[in-house]
């Protein structure tokens, strides 16, 4: 690792092994139905993830899949804020909120969230950057050109992330508050699995940013091109893809399967330490 950064009470890079980010899904519209919780069971699910090895939690109340049913911002707030009221003060790890909307982000930050995970790279809502900056919060920025996840190929992903960093810094967000997400997944019809495999294969290139990089491959459909299995049966493919990306320099693995991912990251870290790589 060529850098070390501390944000939201965690250390990334240096001698720190990859962190595990547990997914707390409040959206019945999501592609992976087994992951869906409600606000009444979320505290128990969150605590189990922490016990299983999660050092961050990502809470989402709207499916970010472009193929999912669209819900209103008010419905997103209703689901999310109730869950945050349950989690705030009761969970020992930083809470991230997956949203593209400034009003949702502001309400979440006022209810204990510390990170805003914006799949639009701050492009969907002009106020998002200033809301994050005003709260001195951290942010995950996904590679986006015009719509979330649309860059095709590694060069386009790198360019989109560079642009997202510029937008964030111009809004007053410090470089030590930014996590990058290369937008792995079938975000647009033209984005075939080969583009995602290319990004995973070249994951070490993100080191030029000197920022933590998120690995978000859990149960995603691009894996189906290799194994031809539904989301419910994509655990092993997910762990394999995450392990390769982590070995090549990824810092955070966003996952539905915390315990299994935490074990896989221990092996990745043991191998990386032995080889002296990355």
PDB file of C-alpha atoms in Angstrom:
ATOM      1  CA  UNK A   1       0.000   0.000   0.000  1.00  0.00           C
ATOM      2  CA  UNK A   2       1.290   3.434  -0.863  1.00  0.00           C
ATOM      3  CA  UNK A   3      -0.910   5.440   1.487  1.00  0.00           C
ATOM      4  CA  UNK A   4      -2.667   5.367   4.832  1.00  0.00           C
ATOM      5  CA  UNK A   5      -5.775   7.372   5.596  1.00  0.00           C
ATOM      6  CA  UNK A   6      -8.023   7.529   8.640  1.00  0.00           C
ATOM      7  CA  UNK A   7     -11.683   8.330   8.204  1.00  0.00           C
ATOM      8  CA  UNK A   8     -14.769   7.736  10.311  1.00  0.00           C
ATOM      9  CA  UNK A   9     -12.648   6.084  12.983  1.00  0.00           C
ATOM     10  CA  UNK A  10     -11.164   3.489  10.599  1.00  0.00           C
ATOM     11  CA  UNK A  11      -7.759   3.153   8.971  1.00  0.00           C
ATOM     12  CA  UNK A  12      -7.416   2.246   5.292  1.00  0.00           C
ATOM     13  CA  UNK A  13      -4.237   1.276   3.479  1.00  0.00           C
ATOM     14  CA  UNK A  14      -0.846   0.781   5.065  1.00  0.00           C
ATOM     15  CA  UNK A  15      -0.817  -2.366   7.153  1.00  0.00           C
ATOM     16  CA  UNK A  16      -4.589  -2.493   7.503  1.00  0.00           C
ATOM     17  CA  UNK A  17      -6.318  -5.554   5.974  1.00  0.00           C
ATOM     18  CA  UNK A  18      -9.411  -5.039   3.818  1.00  0.00           C
ATOM     19  CA  UNK A  19     -12.489  -3.933   5.729  1.00  0.00           C
ATOM     20  CA  UNK A  20     -15.853  -5.666   5.373  1.00  0.00           C
ATOM     21  CA  UNK A  21     -18.962  -3.517   4.825  1.00  0.00           C
ATOM     22  CA  UNK A  22     -22.194  -5.337   5.619  1.00  0.00           C
ATOM     23  CA  UNK A  23     -25.245  -4.568   3.472  1.00  0.00           C
ATOM     24  CA  UNK A  24     -28.441  -3.770   5.372  1.00  0.00           C
ATOM     25  CA  UNK A  25     -31.140  -3.783   2.734  1.00  0.00           C
ATOM     26  CA  UNK A  26     -34.523  -2.178   3.437  1.00  0.00           C
ATOM     27  CA  UNK A  27     -35.801  -2.429  -0.126  1.00  0.00           C
ATOM     28  CA  UNK A  28     -38.224  -5.222  -1.083  1.00  0.00           C
ATOM     29  CA  UNK A  29     -37.571  -4.213  -4.710  1.00  0.00           C
ATOM     30  CA  UNK A  30     -33.963  -5.453  -4.536  1.00  0.00           C
ATOM     31  CA  UNK A  31     -32.722  -8.253  -6.787  1.00  0.00           C
ATOM     32  CA  UNK A  32     -31.525 -10.405  -3.863  1.00  0.00           C
ATOM     33  CA  UNK A  33     -34.661 -11.026  -1.824  1.00  0.00           C
ATOM     34  CA  UNK A  34     -32.862 -12.957   0.931  1.00  0.00           C
ATOM     35  CA  UNK A  35     -31.049  -9.762   1.949  1.00  0.00           C
ATOM     36  CA  UNK A  36     -34.137  -7.671   2.662  1.00  0.00           C
ATOM     37  CA  UNK A  37     -34.773  -6.517   6.242  1.00  0.00           C
ATOM     38  CA  UNK A  38     -37.279  -4.189   7.810  1.00  0.00           C
ATOM     39  CA  UNK A  39     -36.747  -1.444  10.367  1.00  0.00           C
ATOM     40  CA  UNK A  40     -37.952  -3.706  13.175  1.00  0.00           C
ATOM     41  CA  UNK A  41     -35.363  -6.453  12.595  1.00  0.00           C
ATOM     42  CA  UNK A  42     -32.492  -4.304  11.452  1.00  0.00           C
ATOM     43  CA  UNK A  43     -30.756  -3.858  14.810  1.00  0.00           C
ATOM     44  CA  UNK A  44     -30.466  -7.610  15.322  1.00  0.00           C
ATOM     45  CA  UNK A  45     -29.201  -8.069  11.749  1.00  0.00           C
ATOM     46  CA  UNK A  46     -26.730  -5.208  12.142  1.00  0.00           C
ATOM     47  CA  UNK A  47     -25.306  -6.540  15.390  1.00  0.00           C
ATOM     48  CA  UNK A  48     -24.837  -9.984  13.866  1.00  0.00           C
ATOM     49  CA  UNK A  49     -22.895  -8.446  10.978  1.00  0.00           C
ATOM     50  CA  UNK A  50     -20.643  -6.598  13.416  1.00  0.00           C
ATOM     51  CA  UNK A  51     -20.129  -9.790  15.418  1.00  0.00           C
ATOM     52  CA  UNK A  52     -19.306 -11.622  12.172  1.00  0.00           C
ATOM     53  CA  UNK A  53     -16.596  -9.138  11.217  1.00  0.00           C
ATOM     54  CA  UNK A  54     -18.144  -6.065   9.599  1.00  0.00           C
ATOM     55  CA  UNK A  55     -16.329  -2.819  10.414  1.00  0.00           C
ATOM     56  CA  UNK A  56     -18.828  -0.712   8.444  1.00  0.00           C
ATOM     57  CA  UNK A  57     -22.517  -1.057   7.608  1.00  0.00           C
ATOM     58  CA  UNK A  58     -24.238   0.247   4.479  1.00  0.00           C
ATOM     59  CA  UNK A  59     -27.969   0.888   4.850  1.00  0.00           C
ATOM     60  CA  UNK A  60     -30.112   1.310   1.763  1.00  0.00           C
ATOM     61  CA  UNK A  61     -33.849   1.894   1.507  1.00  0.00           C
ATOM     62  CA  UNK A  62     -34.080   2.094  -2.288  1.00  0.00           C
ATOM     63  CA  UNK A  63     -32.886  -0.549  -4.722  1.00  0.00           C
ATOM     64  CA  UNK A  64     -30.078   0.941  -6.798  1.00  0.00           C
ATOM     65  CA  UNK A  65     -30.589  -1.589  -9.588  1.00  0.00           C
ATOM     66  CA  UNK A  66     -31.675   0.238 -12.765  1.00  0.00           C
ATOM     67  CA  UNK A  67     -34.134  -2.599 -13.365  1.00  0.00           C
ATOM     68  CA  UNK A  68     -35.934  -2.255 -10.015  1.00  0.00           C
ATOM     69  CA  UNK A  69     -39.291  -0.626  -9.285  1.00  0.00           C
ATOM     70  CA  UNK A  70     -38.833   3.076  -8.500  1.00  0.00           C
ATOM     71  CA  UNK A  71     -40.053   4.394  -5.151  1.00  0.00           C
ATOM     72  CA  UNK A  72     -40.586   7.968  -3.990  1.00  0.00           C
ATOM     73  CA  UNK A  73     -38.085   9.957  -1.959  1.00  0.00           C
ATOM     74  CA  UNK A  74     -40.655  10.120   0.826  1.00  0.00           C
ATOM     75  CA  UNK A  75     -40.897   6.320   0.926  1.00  0.00           C
ATOM     76  CA  UNK A  76     -37.107   6.098   0.987  1.00  0.00           C
ATOM     77  CA  UNK A  77     -37.021   8.489   3.959  1.00  0.00           C
ATOM     78  CA  UNK A  78     -39.732   6.585   5.791  1.00  0.00           C
ATOM     79  CA  UNK A  79     -37.904   3.279   5.522  1.00  0.00           C
ATOM     80  CA  UNK A  80     -34.442   4.666   6.159  1.00  0.00           C
ATOM     81  CA  UNK A  81     -35.072   7.075   9.020  1.00  0.00           C
ATOM     82  CA  UNK A  82     -36.968   4.475  11.044  1.00  0.00           C
ATOM     83  CA  UNK A  83     -34.023   2.096  10.675  1.00  0.00           C
ATOM     84  CA  UNK A  84     -31.469   4.741  11.630  1.00  0.00           C
ATOM     85  CA  UNK A  85     -33.432   5.536  14.770  1.00  0.00           C
ATOM     86  CA  UNK A  86     -32.992   1.876  15.730  1.00  0.00           C
ATOM     87  CA  UNK A  87     -29.289   1.778  14.876  1.00  0.00           C
ATOM     88  CA  UNK A  88     -28.057   5.137  16.143  1.00  0.00           C
ATOM     89  CA  UNK A  89     -26.133   4.747  19.381  1.00  0.00           C
ATOM     90  CA  UNK A  90     -26.619   0.985  19.407  1.00  0.00           C
ATOM     91  CA  UNK A  91     -24.017  -0.072  16.837  1.00  0.00           C
ATOM     92  CA  UNK A  92     -20.272   0.318  17.339  1.00  0.00           C
ATOM     93  CA  UNK A  93     -19.225   0.736  13.681  1.00  0.00           C
ATOM     94  CA  UNK A  94     -19.698   3.613  11.202  1.00  0.00           C
ATOM     95  CA  UNK A  95     -22.994   3.636   9.308  1.00  0.00           C
ATOM     96  CA  UNK A  96     -23.090   4.428   5.604  1.00  0.00           C
ATOM     97  CA  UNK A  97     -26.306   5.343   3.815  1.00  0.00           C
ATOM     98  CA  UNK A  98     -26.856   4.431   0.176  1.00  0.00           C
ATOM     99  CA  UNK A  99     -28.724   7.333  -1.438  1.00  0.00           C
ATOM    100  CA  UNK A 100     -28.515   9.798  -4.333  1.00  0.00           C
ATOM    101  CA  UNK A 101     -30.716  12.462  -2.764  1.00  0.00           C
ATOM    102  CA  UNK A 102     -29.498  15.359  -0.641  1.00  0.00           C
ATOM    103  CA  UNK A 103     -32.638  15.559   1.511  1.00  0.00           C
ATOM    104  CA  UNK A 104     -32.297  11.878   2.374  1.00  0.00           C
ATOM    105  CA  UNK A 105     -28.577  12.268   3.044  1.00  0.00           C
ATOM    106  CA  UNK A 106     -29.111  15.290   5.286  1.00  0.00           C
ATOM    107  CA  UNK A 107     -31.745  13.480   7.333  1.00  0.00           C
ATOM    108  CA  UNK A 108     -29.520  10.413   7.593  1.00  0.00           C
ATOM    109  CA  UNK A 109     -26.484  12.408   8.737  1.00  0.00           C
ATOM    110  CA  UNK A 110     -28.659  14.048  11.371  1.00  0.00           C
ATOM    111  CA  UNK A 111     -29.646  10.560  12.576  1.00  0.00           C
ATOM    112  CA  UNK A 112     -26.194   9.096  13.124  1.00  0.00           C
ATOM    113  CA  UNK A 113     -24.938   8.156   9.654  1.00  0.00           C
ATOM    114  CA  UNK A 114     -21.306   9.054   8.954  1.00  0.00           C
ATOM    115  CA  UNK A 115     -20.914   8.106   5.287  1.00  0.00           C
ATOM    116  CA  UNK A 116     -23.032   8.838   2.214  1.00  0.00           C
ATOM    117  CA  UNK A 117     -22.741   6.236  -0.544  1.00  0.00           C
ATOM    118  CA  UNK A 118     -23.804   8.036  -3.730  1.00  0.00           C
ATOM    119  CA  UNK A 119     -23.933   5.818  -6.816  1.00  0.00           C
ATOM    120  CA  UNK A 120     -24.279   8.909  -9.041  1.00  0.00           C
ATOM    121  CA  UNK A 121     -20.906  10.312  -7.959  1.00  0.00           C
ATOM    122  CA  UNK A 122     -22.651  13.483  -6.700  1.00  0.00           C
ATOM    123  CA  UNK A 123     -24.298  14.078 -10.105  1.00  0.00           C
ATOM    124  CA  UNK A 124     -27.941  13.205  -9.373  1.00  0.00           C
ATOM    125  CA  UNK A 125     -28.549  16.017  -6.867  1.00  0.00           C
ATOM    126  CA  UNK A 126     -26.720  19.352  -7.037  1.00  0.00           C
ATOM    127  CA  UNK A 127     -26.980  19.788  -3.256  1.00  0.00           C
ATOM    128  CA  UNK A 128     -25.414  16.479  -2.312  1.00  0.00           C
ATOM    129  CA  UNK A 129     -21.802  17.641  -2.254  1.00  0.00           C
ATOM    130  CA  UNK A 130     -22.515  20.639  -0.045  1.00  0.00           C
ATOM    131  CA  UNK A 131     -24.628  18.558   2.352  1.00  0.00           C
ATOM    132  CA  UNK A 132     -21.789  16.071   2.812  1.00  0.00           C
ATOM    133  CA  UNK A 133     -19.226  18.860   3.200  1.00  0.00           C
ATOM    134  CA  UNK A 134     -21.366  20.817   5.684  1.00  0.00           C
ATOM    135  CA  UNK A 135     -21.636  17.726   7.900  1.00  0.00           C
ATOM    136  CA  UNK A 136     -17.915  16.923   7.498  1.00  0.00           C
ATOM    137  CA  UNK A 137     -19.040  13.458   6.456  1.00  0.00           C
ATOM    138  CA  UNK A 138     -17.308  10.783   4.407  1.00  0.00           C
ATOM    139  CA  UNK A 139     -18.584   9.682   1.013  1.00  0.00           C
ATOM    140  CA  UNK A 140     -18.432   6.775  -1.405  1.00  0.00           C
ATOM    141  CA  UNK A 141     -18.377   8.007  -5.003  1.00  0.00           C
ATOM    142  CA  UNK A 142     -19.309   5.577  -7.764  1.00  0.00           C
ATOM    143  CA  UNK A 143     -18.010   5.881 -11.313  1.00  0.00           C
ATOM    144  CA  UNK A 144     -20.669   7.689 -13.328  1.00  0.00           C
ATOM    145  CA  UNK A 145     -20.604   9.679 -16.535  1.00  0.00           C
ATOM    146  CA  UNK A 146     -24.248  10.542 -17.193  1.00  0.00           C
ATOM    147  CA  UNK A 147     -26.163   7.847 -15.301  1.00  0.00           C
ATOM    148  CA  UNK A 148     -24.943   5.599 -12.474  1.00  0.00           C
ATOM    149  CA  UNK A 149     -22.492   2.915 -13.514  1.00  0.00           C
ATOM    150  CA  UNK A 150     -22.388   3.795 -17.217  1.00  0.00           C
ATOM    151  CA  UNK A 151     -18.596   3.888 -17.871  1.00  0.00           C
ATOM    152  CA  UNK A 152     -17.566   1.030 -20.168  1.00  0.00           C
ATOM    153  CA  UNK A 153     -14.049  -0.282 -19.606  1.00  0.00           C
ATOM    154  CA  UNK A 154     -11.204   0.587 -17.286  1.00  0.00           C
ATOM    155  CA  UNK A 155     -10.199   3.848 -18.957  1.00  0.00           C
ATOM    156  CA  UNK A 156     -13.749   5.186 -18.752  1.00  0.00           C
ATOM    157  CA  UNK A 157     -14.034   4.113 -15.104  1.00  0.00           C
ATOM    158  CA  UNK A 158     -10.782   5.863 -14.200  1.00  0.00           C
ATOM    159  CA  UNK A 159     -11.906   9.037 -15.960  1.00  0.00           C
ATOM    160  CA  UNK A 160     -15.316   8.997 -14.254  1.00  0.00           C
ATOM    161  CA  UNK A 161     -13.761   8.527 -10.812  1.00  0.00           C
ATOM    162  CA  UNK A 162     -11.310  11.357 -11.426  1.00  0.00           C
ATOM    163  CA  UNK A 163     -14.227  13.590 -12.357  1.00  0.00           C
ATOM    164  CA  UNK A 164     -16.170  12.550  -9.247  1.00  0.00           C
ATOM    165  CA  UNK A 165     -13.202  13.432  -7.036  1.00  0.00           C
ATOM    166  CA  UNK A 166     -13.008  16.872  -8.642  1.00  0.00           C
ATOM    167  CA  UNK A 167     -16.721  17.472  -8.059  1.00  0.00           C
ATOM    168  CA  UNK A 168     -16.373  16.417  -4.427  1.00  0.00           C
ATOM    169  CA  UNK A 169     -13.324  18.557  -3.737  1.00  0.00           C
ATOM    170  CA  UNK A 170     -14.936  21.575  -5.425  1.00  0.00           C
ATOM    171  CA  UNK A 171     -17.910  21.089  -3.078  1.00  0.00           C
ATOM    172  CA  UNK A 172     -15.575  21.256  -0.078  1.00  0.00           C
ATOM    173  CA  UNK A 173     -15.203  17.538   0.644  1.00  0.00           C
ATOM    174  CA  UNK A 174     -11.659  16.741   1.703  1.00  0.00           C
ATOM    175  CA  UNK A 175      -9.689  14.108  -0.176  1.00  0.00           C
ATOM    176  CA  UNK A 176      -9.324  12.251   3.133  1.00  0.00           C
ATOM    177  CA  UNK A 177     -13.115  11.805   3.221  1.00  0.00           C
ATOM    178  CA  UNK A 178     -13.511  10.051  -0.141  1.00  0.00           C
ATOM    179  CA  UNK A 179     -13.920   6.350  -0.959  1.00  0.00           C
ATOM    180  CA  UNK A 180     -14.079   5.282  -4.617  1.00  0.00           C
ATOM    181  CA  UNK A 181     -16.392   2.689  -6.185  1.00  0.00           C
ATOM    182  CA  UNK A 182     -15.560   1.529  -9.745  1.00  0.00           C
ATOM    183  CA  UNK A 183     -19.201   0.623 -10.461  1.00  0.00           C
ATOM    184  CA  UNK A 184     -18.951  -3.103 -11.043  1.00  0.00           C
ATOM    185  CA  UNK A 185     -22.295  -4.479 -12.175  1.00  0.00           C
ATOM    186  CA  UNK A 186     -24.831  -4.507 -15.001  1.00  0.00           C
ATOM    187  CA  UNK A 187     -25.843  -0.864 -14.665  1.00  0.00           C
ATOM    188  CA  UNK A 188     -26.769  -0.298 -18.313  1.00  0.00           C
ATOM    189  CA  UNK A 189     -27.728  -2.747 -21.086  1.00  0.00           C
ATOM    190  CA  UNK A 190     -24.464  -2.163 -22.966  1.00  0.00           C
ATOM    191  CA  UNK A 191     -22.359  -3.100 -19.947  1.00  0.00           C
ATOM    192  CA  UNK A 192     -21.587  -6.775 -20.385  1.00  0.00           C
ATOM    193  CA  UNK A 193     -19.743  -8.908 -17.850  1.00  0.00           C
ATOM    194  CA  UNK A 194     -16.476  -8.602 -19.761  1.00  0.00           C
ATOM    195  CA  UNK A 195     -16.216  -4.951 -18.704  1.00  0.00           C
ATOM    196  CA  UNK A 196     -16.536  -5.936 -15.044  1.00  0.00           C
ATOM    197  CA  UNK A 197     -13.984  -8.722 -15.324  1.00  0.00           C
ATOM    198  CA  UNK A 198     -11.614  -6.228 -16.942  1.00  0.00           C
ATOM    199  CA  UNK A 199     -11.952  -3.856 -13.995  1.00  0.00           C
ATOM    200  CA  UNK A 200     -11.389  -6.622 -11.440  1.00  0.00           C
ATOM    201  CA  UNK A 201      -8.359  -7.857 -13.368  1.00  0.00           C
ATOM    202  CA  UNK A 202      -6.847  -4.354 -13.349  1.00  0.00           C
ATOM    203  CA  UNK A 203      -7.922  -3.303  -9.862  1.00  0.00           C
ATOM    204  CA  UNK A 204      -4.385  -2.316  -8.871  1.00  0.00           C
ATOM    205  CA  UNK A 205      -4.611   0.693 -11.215  1.00  0.00           C
ATOM    206  CA  UNK A 206      -6.850   2.495  -8.713  1.00  0.00           C
ATOM    207  CA  UNK A 207      -3.815   2.948  -6.456  1.00  0.00           C
ATOM    208  CA  UNK A 208      -2.989   6.147  -8.369  1.00  0.00           C
ATOM    209  CA  UNK A 209      -5.826   7.906  -6.515  1.00  0.00           C
ATOM    210  CA  UNK A 210      -4.325   7.274  -3.054  1.00  0.00           C
ATOM    211  CA  UNK A 211      -7.866   6.783  -1.770  1.00  0.00           C
ATOM    212  CA  UNK A 212      -9.723   3.748  -0.391  1.00  0.00           C
ATOM    213  CA  UNK A 213     -11.472   1.705  -3.075  1.00  0.00           C
ATOM    214  CA  UNK A 214     -14.712  -0.187  -2.520  1.00  0.00           C
ATOM    215  CA  UNK A 215     -15.290  -3.663  -3.941  1.00  0.00           C
ATOM    216  CA  UNK A 216     -19.022  -4.103  -4.623  1.00  0.00           C
ATOM    217  CA  UNK A 217     -19.521  -7.458  -6.327  1.00  0.00           C
ATOM    218  CA  UNK A 218     -21.774  -9.289  -3.896  1.00  0.00           C
ATOM    219  CA  UNK A 219     -24.252 -11.638  -5.646  1.00  0.00           C
ATOM    220  CA  UNK A 220     -24.287  -9.392  -8.756  1.00  0.00           C
ATOM    221  CA  UNK A 221     -25.544 -10.613 -12.105  1.00  0.00           C
ATOM    222  CA  UNK A 222     -22.252 -10.213 -13.995  1.00  0.00           C
ATOM    223  CA  UNK A 223     -21.109 -13.348 -12.132  1.00  0.00           C
ATOM    224  CA  UNK A 224     -23.868 -15.275 -13.882  1.00  0.00           C
ATOM    225  CA  UNK A 225     -21.897 -15.133 -17.121  1.00  0.00           C
ATOM    226  CA  UNK A 226     -19.257 -17.353 -15.498  1.00  0.00           C
ATOM    227  CA  UNK A 227     -21.327 -19.683 -13.313  1.00  0.00           C
ATOM    228  CA  UNK A 228     -24.922 -19.460 -14.605  1.00  0.00           C
ATOM    229  CA  UNK A 229     -26.516 -19.354 -11.173  1.00  0.00           C
ATOM    230  CA  UNK A 230     -29.200 -17.138  -9.590  1.00  0.00           C
ATOM    231  CA  UNK A 231     -28.352 -14.589  -6.899  1.00  0.00           C
ATOM    232  CA  UNK A 232     -29.170 -17.059  -4.125  1.00  0.00           C
ATOM    233  CA  UNK A 233     -26.366 -19.369  -5.346  1.00  0.00           C
ATOM    234  CA  UNK A 234     -23.652 -16.803  -6.095  1.00  0.00           C
ATOM    235  CA  UNK A 235     -21.836 -16.831  -2.743  1.00  0.00           C
ATOM    236  CA  UNK A 236     -18.703 -18.629  -3.925  1.00  0.00           C
ATOM    237  CA  UNK A 237     -18.430 -16.570  -7.148  1.00  0.00           C
ATOM    238  CA  UNK A 238     -18.864 -13.398  -5.080  1.00  0.00           C
ATOM    239  CA  UNK A 239     -16.115 -14.402  -2.665  1.00  0.00           C
ATOM    240  CA  UNK A 240     -13.810 -15.281  -5.540  1.00  0.00           C
ATOM    241  CA  UNK A 241     -14.277 -11.948  -7.308  1.00  0.00           C
ATOM    242  CA  UNK A 242     -13.929 -10.019  -4.039  1.00  0.00           C
ATOM    243  CA  UNK A 243     -10.763 -11.883  -3.099  1.00  0.00           C
ATOM    244  CA  UNK A 244      -9.113 -11.131  -6.449  1.00  0.00           C
ATOM    245  CA  UNK A 245      -9.994  -7.428  -6.239  1.00  0.00           C
ATOM    246  CA  UNK A 246      -8.857  -7.232  -2.618  1.00  0.00           C
ATOM    247  CA  UNK A 247      -5.570  -8.951  -3.436  1.00  0.00           C
ATOM    248  CA  UNK A 248      -5.049  -6.385  -6.186  1.00  0.00           C
ATOM    249  CA  UNK A 249      -5.491  -3.491  -3.767  1.00  0.00           C
ATOM    250  CA  UNK A 250      -9.142  -3.066  -2.794  1.00  0.00           C
ATOM    251  CA  UNK A 251      -9.749  -1.723   0.708  1.00  0.00           C
ATOM    252  CA  UNK A 252     -13.429  -2.389   1.506  1.00  0.00           C
ATOM    253  CA  UNK A 253     -15.653  -5.284   0.464  1.00  0.00           C
ATOM    254  CA  UNK A 254     -19.349  -4.458   0.425  1.00  0.00           C
ATOM    255  CA  UNK A 255     -21.205  -7.719   0.961  1.00  0.00           C
ATOM    256  CA  UNK A 256     -24.422  -9.474   1.888  1.00  0.00           C
ATOM    257  CA  UNK A 257     -22.353 -12.330   3.372  1.00  0.00           C
ATOM    258  CA  UNK A 258     -20.246 -10.867   6.166  1.00  0.00           C
ATOM    259  CA  UNK A 259     -18.925 -13.931   7.958  1.00  0.00           C
ATOM    260  CA  UNK A 260     -17.773 -15.694   4.800  1.00  0.00           C
ATOM    261  CA  UNK A 261     -16.269 -12.509   3.366  1.00  0.00           C
ATOM    262  CA  UNK A 262     -14.399 -11.742   6.587  1.00  0.00           C
ATOM    263  CA  UNK A 263     -12.801 -15.196   6.449  1.00  0.00           C
ATOM    264  CA  UNK A 264     -11.865 -14.741   2.797  1.00  0.00           C
ATOM    265  CA  UNK A 265     -10.222 -11.388   3.560  1.00  0.00           C
ATOM    266  CA  UNK A 266      -8.070 -13.014   6.261  1.00  0.00           C
ATOM    267  CA  UNK A 267      -6.680 -15.349   3.606  1.00  0.00           C
ATOM    268  CA  UNK A 268      -6.160 -12.480   1.159  1.00  0.00           C
ATOM    269  CA  UNK A 269      -4.262 -10.551   3.811  1.00  0.00           C
ATOM    270  CA  UNK A 270      -2.111 -13.537   4.727  1.00  0.00           C
ATOM    271  CA  UNK A 271      -1.131 -14.044   1.089  1.00  0.00           C
ATOM    272  CA  UNK A 272      -0.456 -10.347   0.488  1.00  0.00           C
ATOM    273  CA  UNK A 273       1.746 -10.124   3.571  1.00  0.00           C
ATOM    274  CA  UNK A 274       3.679 -13.194   2.499  1.00  0.00           C
ATOM    275  CA  UNK A 275       4.279 -11.960  -1.041  1.00  0.00           C
ATOM    276  CA  UNK A 276       4.923  -8.331  -0.102  1.00  0.00           C
ATOM    277  CA  UNK A 277       2.629  -7.261  -2.924  1.00  0.00           C
ATOM    278  CA  UNK A 278       0.477  -4.163  -3.357  1.00  0.00           C
TER     279      UNK A 278
END
